[in-house]
């Protein structure tokens, strides 16, 4: 798995560097480009763009051709992190092991950097070199999953629930939007890049739901048990903000059992594909037991 992941990661990092080029010294908009690059190119797990490339190859397509979709998903993810860290949202000062965007560039420029990445993402998606209908199809999936019916909606539920009693059903609904939706976009866009049909997209959505929920619940466990230096972000933040999560509702052991159940769902969804699913199966297992 490691060799395949590294191959995808190298492709993604190079493509992101090219998609958001360094500004010229004399550019009046230089600062916003620097702020965009600061958060986009600082690293991270790159799980979402890797999923896009993996599903493209699983469906018989080209990872290289799927790169515009992969970059688009990562740009949307990075914009969401910049905005999520702002004082009006989660007010964090550490992300991916470095000061958050607004701590370096100020709140106003961080807001613009997020806006710039969001709009640049759709430039990338629509630059897909395959059939124009698939470019539009991919961009449409991304818009739906990233917007008020997906990631933004999940964040809205999160904000409105702070300081209130939250049950398991509401927590799952929130994370279906906040976390799962963009992972689902990544998987579906990989299928679309390969010209896959509706059946494969449906299976990709089931995989994404299992993987995404397991990922989020494991995140909640690490927020309690993890190490800030290892994670590259502050820990104990949910408790500090009086936010309910899977650990506070279920305890660590039951939360981890839920991680394993969702991971099983993801792996089962791969049965719908005729190609080699080993990488995606191993990725699901590794995320369920990760320490960062």
CSV table of C-alpha atoms in Angstrom, one decimal:
chain,number,residue,atom,x,y,z
A,1,UNK,CA,0.0,0.0,0.0
A,2,UNK,CA,2.8,2.4,1.0
A,3,UNK,CA,4.3,2.4,-2.5
A,4,UNK,CA,1.0,3.1,-4.2
A,5,UNK,CA,0.1,5.9,-1.7
A,6,UNK,CA,3.5,7.5,-2.3
A,7,UNK,CA,3.0,7.4,-6.1
A,8,UNK,CA,-0.4,9.1,-5.8
A,9,UNK,CA,1.0,11.6,-3.2
A,10,UNK,CA,3.9,12.6,-5.5
A,11,UNK,CA,1.5,13.2,-8.4
A,12,UNK,CA,-0.8,15.3,-6.2
A,13,UNK,CA,1.9,17.5,-4.6
A,14,UNK,CA,3.3,18.3,-8.0
A,15,UNK,CA,-0.1,19.1,-9.5
A,16,UNK,CA,-1.1,21.3,-6.6
A,17,UNK,CA,2.2,23.3,-6.9
A,18,UNK,CA,1.4,23.9,-10.5
A,19,UNK,CA,-2.3,24.7,-9.9
A,20,UNK,CA,-1.5,27.6,-7.5
A,21,UNK,CA,1.7,29.1,-8.8
A,22,UNK,CA,4.0,31.4,-6.8
A,23,UNK,CA,3.0,35.0,-7.5
A,24,UNK,CA,5.3,37.5,-9.2
A,25,UNK,CA,7.1,40.0,-6.9
A,26,UNK,CA,5.3,42.9,-8.5
A,27,UNK,CA,1.8,41.4,-8.3
A,28,UNK,CA,-0.7,43.6,-6.3
A,29,UNK,CA,-2.6,40.5,-5.4
A,30,UNK,CA,0.6,38.7,-4.3
A,31,UNK,CA,-0.4,38.3,-0.6
A,32,UNK,CA,-3.6,36.3,-1.3
A,33,UNK,CA,-1.7,33.9,-3.5
A,34,UNK,CA,1.0,33.5,-0.8
A,35,UNK,CA,-1.7,32.8,1.7
A,36,UNK,CA,-3.4,30.3,-0.5
A,37,UNK,CA,-0.1,28.5,-1.1
A,38,UNK,CA,0.8,28.6,2.6
A,39,UNK,CA,-2.2,26.4,3.6
A,40,UNK,CA,-2.5,24.3,0.4
A,41,UNK,CA,1.2,23.3,0.1
A,42,UNK,CA,2.1,22.8,3.8
A,43,UNK,CA,1.3,19.1,3.5
A,44,UNK,CA,-1.4,17.0,5.2
A,45,UNK,CA,-2.7,13.5,4.7
A,46,UNK,CA,-4.0,14.2,1.2
A,47,UNK,CA,-6.6,11.4,1.7
A,48,UNK,CA,-9.2,13.0,-0.5
A,49,UNK,CA,-7.1,13.5,-3.7
A,50,UNK,CA,-5.5,10.1,-3.2
A,51,UNK,CA,-9.0,8.6,-3.1
A,52,UNK,CA,-9.9,10.4,-6.4
A,53,UNK,CA,-6.8,8.9,-8.1
A,54,UNK,CA,-7.4,5.5,-6.6
A,55,UNK,CA,-11.0,5.3,-7.7
A,56,UNK,CA,-10.1,6.5,-11.2
A,57,UNK,CA,-7.7,3.6,-11.6
A,58,UNK,CA,-10.0,1.1,-10.0
A,59,UNK,CA,-12.6,2.0,-12.6
A,60,UNK,CA,-10.1,1.5,-15.5
A,61,UNK,CA,-9.2,5.2,-15.9
A,62,UNK,CA,-6.0,7.2,-15.7
A,63,UNK,CA,-4.8,8.7,-12.4
A,64,UNK,CA,-3.0,11.4,-14.4
A,65,UNK,CA,-6.2,12.5,-16.2
A,66,UNK,CA,-8.0,12.6,-12.8
A,67,UNK,CA,-5.5,15.1,-11.3
A,68,UNK,CA,-7.6,18.2,-11.9
A,69,UNK,CA,-10.5,16.6,-10.0
A,70,UNK,CA,-8.1,15.5,-7.2
A,71,UNK,CA,-6.6,19.1,-6.9
A,72,UNK,CA,-10.1,20.5,-6.9
A,73,UNK,CA,-11.2,18.4,-3.9
A,74,UNK,CA,-8.0,19.2,-2.0
A,75,UNK,CA,-8.5,22.9,-2.6
A,76,UNK,CA,-12.0,22.8,-1.2
A,77,UNK,CA,-10.8,20.8,1.8
A,78,UNK,CA,-8.0,23.3,2.5
A,79,UNK,CA,-10.3,26.3,2.1
A,80,UNK,CA,-12.7,24.7,4.7
A,81,UNK,CA,-9.8,24.3,7.1
A,82,UNK,CA,-8.7,27.9,6.8
A,83,UNK,CA,-12.2,29.1,7.4
A,84,UNK,CA,-12.8,26.5,10.2
A,85,UNK,CA,-9.8,27.9,12.1
A,86,UNK,CA,-10.9,31.5,12.1
A,87,UNK,CA,-11.8,33.2,15.4
A,88,UNK,CA,-15.5,33.3,14.3
A,89,UNK,CA,-15.5,29.5,13.9
A,90,UNK,CA,-13.3,27.2,15.9
A,91,UNK,CA,-10.6,29.8,16.7
A,92,UNK,CA,-7.5,27.5,16.3
A,93,UNK,CA,-3.9,28.6,16.1
A,94,UNK,CA,-2.3,25.4,14.9
A,95,UNK,CA,-3.0,23.4,11.7
A,96,UNK,CA,-0.8,20.7,10.1
A,97,UNK,CA,1.9,21.5,12.6
A,98,UNK,CA,2.1,25.2,11.7
A,99,UNK,CA,0.4,28.5,12.7
A,100,UNK,CA,-3.1,28.7,11.1
A,101,UNK,CA,-3.5,30.9,8.1
A,102,UNK,CA,-5.1,33.9,10.0
A,103,UNK,CA,-2.2,33.8,12.5
A,104,UNK,CA,0.2,34.4,9.7
A,105,UNK,CA,-1.7,36.6,7.3
A,106,UNK,CA,-4.5,38.1,9.4
A,107,UNK,CA,-8.2,37.3,9.4
A,108,UNK,CA,-9.2,39.3,6.3
A,109,UNK,CA,-6.5,37.7,4.1
A,110,UNK,CA,-7.2,34.2,5.5
A,111,UNK,CA,-10.9,34.7,4.5
A,112,UNK,CA,-9.8,35.8,1.0
A,113,UNK,CA,-7.3,32.9,0.8
A,114,UNK,CA,-10.2,30.4,1.5
A,115,UNK,CA,-12.4,32.2,-1.1
A,116,UNK,CA,-9.6,32.0,-3.6
A,117,UNK,CA,-9.0,28.3,-3.1
A,118,UNK,CA,-12.7,27.6,-3.4
A,119,UNK,CA,-13.1,29.3,-6.7
A,120,UNK,CA,-9.8,28.0,-8.0
A,121,UNK,CA,-11.1,24.5,-7.3
A,122,UNK,CA,-13.8,24.8,-9.8
A,123,UNK,CA,-11.4,26.2,-12.4
A,124,UNK,CA,-9.4,23.0,-11.8
A,125,UNK,CA,-12.4,20.7,-12.0
A,126,UNK,CA,-13.6,22.3,-15.3
A,127,UNK,CA,-10.1,21.9,-16.7
A,128,UNK,CA,-10.6,18.1,-16.8
A,129,UNK,CA,-9.3,16.9,-20.1
A,130,UNK,CA,-11.8,14.2,-20.7
A,131,UNK,CA,-15.3,14.6,-22.1
A,132,UNK,CA,-16.7,18.0,-21.3
A,133,UNK,CA,-19.9,16.3,-20.0
A,134,UNK,CA,-17.7,14.5,-17.4
A,135,UNK,CA,-16.0,17.8,-16.4
A,136,UNK,CA,-19.4,19.3,-15.7
A,137,UNK,CA,-20.5,16.1,-13.9
A,138,UNK,CA,-17.5,16.1,-11.7
A,139,UNK,CA,-17.8,19.8,-10.9
A,140,UNK,CA,-21.5,19.3,-10.1
A,141,UNK,CA,-20.8,16.5,-7.6
A,142,UNK,CA,-18.1,18.7,-5.9
A,143,UNK,CA,-20.5,21.7,-5.7
A,144,UNK,CA,-23.3,19.6,-4.2
A,145,UNK,CA,-21.0,17.9,-1.7
A,146,UNK,CA,-19.2,21.0,-0.6
A,147,UNK,CA,-22.3,23.3,-0.3
A,148,UNK,CA,-25.2,23.8,2.0
A,149,UNK,CA,-26.5,20.3,1.4
A,150,UNK,CA,-23.1,18.8,2.3
A,151,UNK,CA,-20.0,20.1,4.0
A,152,UNK,CA,-21.2,23.7,4.7
A,153,UNK,CA,-24.5,22.3,6.0
A,154,UNK,CA,-22.7,19.9,8.3
A,155,UNK,CA,-20.6,22.8,9.7
A,156,UNK,CA,-23.9,24.8,10.3
A,157,UNK,CA,-25.3,21.9,12.3
A,158,UNK,CA,-22.0,21.8,14.3
A,159,UNK,CA,-22.2,25.4,15.2
A,160,UNK,CA,-25.8,25.3,16.2
A,161,UNK,CA,-25.2,22.3,18.4
A,162,UNK,CA,-22.5,23.8,20.5
A,163,UNK,CA,-23.3,23.9,24.2
A,164,UNK,CA,-26.5,21.9,23.6
A,165,UNK,CA,-27.4,18.2,24.3
A,166,UNK,CA,-26.5,16.2,21.2
A,167,UNK,CA,-27.5,12.6,20.6
A,168,UNK,CA,-25.9,10.0,18.4
A,169,UNK,CA,-28.3,10.6,15.5
A,170,UNK,CA,-27.6,14.3,15.4
A,171,UNK,CA,-23.9,13.7,15.6
A,172,UNK,CA,-24.0,11.3,12.7
A,173,UNK,CA,-26.1,13.7,10.6
A,174,UNK,CA,-23.6,16.5,11.3
A,175,UNK,CA,-20.6,14.4,10.3
A,176,UNK,CA,-22.4,13.0,7.1
A,177,UNK,CA,-22.2,16.6,6.0
A,178,UNK,CA,-19.1,18.0,7.6
A,179,UNK,CA,-16.7,15.1,6.9
A,180,UNK,CA,-18.3,12.4,4.7
A,181,UNK,CA,-19.7,14.7,2.0
A,182,UNK,CA,-16.3,15.8,0.7
A,183,UNK,CA,-14.8,12.3,0.9
A,184,UNK,CA,-17.8,11.1,-1.1
A,185,UNK,CA,-17.1,13.8,-3.7
A,186,UNK,CA,-13.5,12.6,-4.0
A,187,UNK,CA,-14.5,9.0,-4.5
A,188,UNK,CA,-17.3,9.8,-7.0
A,189,UNK,CA,-15.1,12.2,-9.0
A,190,UNK,CA,-12.5,9.5,-9.4
A,191,UNK,CA,-15.2,7.2,-10.9
A,192,UNK,CA,-16.4,10.0,-13.1
A,193,UNK,CA,-12.9,10.7,-14.4
A,194,UNK,CA,-12.9,7.1,-15.6
A,195,UNK,CA,-16.3,7.3,-17.2
A,196,UNK,CA,-17.9,5.0,-14.7
A,197,UNK,CA,-21.6,4.4,-14.5
A,198,UNK,CA,-24.2,5.0,-11.7
A,199,UNK,CA,-23.7,1.6,-10.1
A,200,UNK,CA,-20.0,2.3,-9.4
A,201,UNK,CA,-20.8,5.8,-8.2
A,202,UNK,CA,-23.3,4.4,-5.7
A,203,UNK,CA,-20.7,1.8,-4.5
A,204,UNK,CA,-18.2,4.7,-4.2
A,205,UNK,CA,-20.6,6.6,-2.0
A,206,UNK,CA,-21.1,3.7,0.3
A,207,UNK,CA,-17.3,3.3,0.6
A,208,UNK,CA,-17.0,7.0,1.3
A,209,UNK,CA,-19.7,6.9,4.0
A,210,UNK,CA,-18.0,4.1,5.8
A,211,UNK,CA,-14.5,5.5,5.5
A,212,UNK,CA,-15.6,9.1,6.3
A,213,UNK,CA,-17.5,8.2,9.4
A,214,UNK,CA,-14.7,5.9,10.6
A,215,UNK,CA,-12.2,8.7,10.0
A,216,UNK,CA,-14.3,11.3,11.9
A,217,UNK,CA,-14.9,9.0,14.9
A,218,UNK,CA,-11.2,8.1,15.0
A,219,UNK,CA,-10.5,11.9,15.0
A,220,UNK,CA,-12.7,12.3,18.0
A,221,UNK,CA,-10.7,9.5,19.8
A,222,UNK,CA,-7.4,11.2,18.9
A,223,UNK,CA,-8.8,14.5,20.3
A,224,UNK,CA,-8.9,12.8,23.6
A,225,UNK,CA,-6.0,10.4,23.5
A,226,UNK,CA,-3.7,11.9,20.8
A,227,UNK,CA,-0.6,14.0,21.1
A,228,UNK,CA,-0.6,17.6,19.7
A,229,UNK,CA,2.9,17.3,18.3
A,230,UNK,CA,2.1,14.0,16.5
A,231,UNK,CA,-1.2,15.3,15.2
A,232,UNK,CA,0.0,18.7,14.1
A,233,UNK,CA,-3.0,20.4,15.8
A,234,UNK,CA,-4.3,21.1,19.2
A,235,UNK,CA,-6.0,18.3,21.2
A,236,UNK,CA,-8.8,18.4,23.7
A,237,UNK,CA,-10.5,21.2,21.7
A,238,UNK,CA,-14.0,19.6,21.7
A,239,UNK,CA,-14.0,19.4,25.5
A,240,UNK,CA,-12.7,22.9,25.8
A,241,UNK,CA,-15.5,24.2,23.6
A,242,UNK,CA,-18.2,22.1,25.3
A,243,UNK,CA,-18.8,20.1,22.1
A,244,UNK,CA,-20.2,16.6,22.2
A,245,UNK,CA,-18.5,13.9,20.2
A,246,UNK,CA,-18.5,10.2,19.9
A,247,UNK,CA,-16.1,9.7,22.8
A,248,UNK,CA,-18.1,11.9,25.2
A,249,UNK,CA,-21.3,10.1,24.1
A,250,UNK,CA,-20.1,6.5,23.9
A,251,UNK,CA,-16.7,6.2,25.5
A,252,UNK,CA,-13.4,5.3,23.8
A,253,UNK,CA,-14.0,1.6,23.5
A,254,UNK,CA,-17.5,1.8,22.0
A,255,UNK,CA,-16.4,4.6,19.7
A,256,UNK,CA,-13.5,2.4,18.4
A,257,UNK,CA,-16.0,-0.4,17.8
A,258,UNK,CA,-18.1,2.0,15.7
A,259,UNK,CA,-14.9,2.9,13.8
A,260,UNK,CA,-14.5,-0.8,13.0
A,261,UNK,CA,-18.1,-1.2,12.0
A,262,UNK,CA,-17.9,1.7,9.5
A,263,UNK,CA,-14.6,0.4,8.2
A,264,UNK,CA,-16.3,-3.0,7.5
A,265,UNK,CA,-19.0,-1.1,5.5
A,266,UNK,CA,-16.3,0.6,3.4
A,267,UNK,CA,-14.6,-2.7,2.6
A,268,UNK,CA,-17.8,-4.4,1.8
A,269,UNK,CA,-18.7,-1.6,-0.7
A,270,UNK,CA,-15.6,-2.5,-2.8
A,271,UNK,CA,-17.2,-5.8,-3.7
A,272,UNK,CA,-19.1,-4.0,-6.5
A,273,UNK,CA,-15.8,-3.3,-8.4
A,274,UNK,CA,-14.1,-5.7,-10.7
A,275,UNK,CA,-10.7,-4.2,-10.4
A,276,UNK,CA,-8.0,-4.6,-7.7
A,277,UNK,CA,-9.3,-3.1,-4.5
A,278,UNK,CA,-6.4,-4.0,-2.3
A,279,UNK,CA,-5.1,-0.5,-1.9
A,280,UNK,CA,-8.5,0.9,-0.9
A,281,UNK,CA,-9.1,-1.9,1.5
A,282,UNK,CA,-5.8,-1.4,3.2
A,283,UNK,CA,-6.3,2.4,3.3
A,284,UNK,CA,-9.6,1.9,5.2
A,285,UNK,CA,-7.9,-0.3,7.7
A,286,UNK,CA,-5.0,2.0,8.2
A,287,UNK,CA,-7.2,5.0,8.8
A,288,UNK,CA,-9.2,3.1,11.4
A,289,UNK,CA,-6.1,2.6,13.5
A,290,UNK,CA,-4.1,5.8,12.8
A,291,UNK,CA,-2.4,7.7,15.5
A,292,UNK,CA,-2.3,11.1,13.6
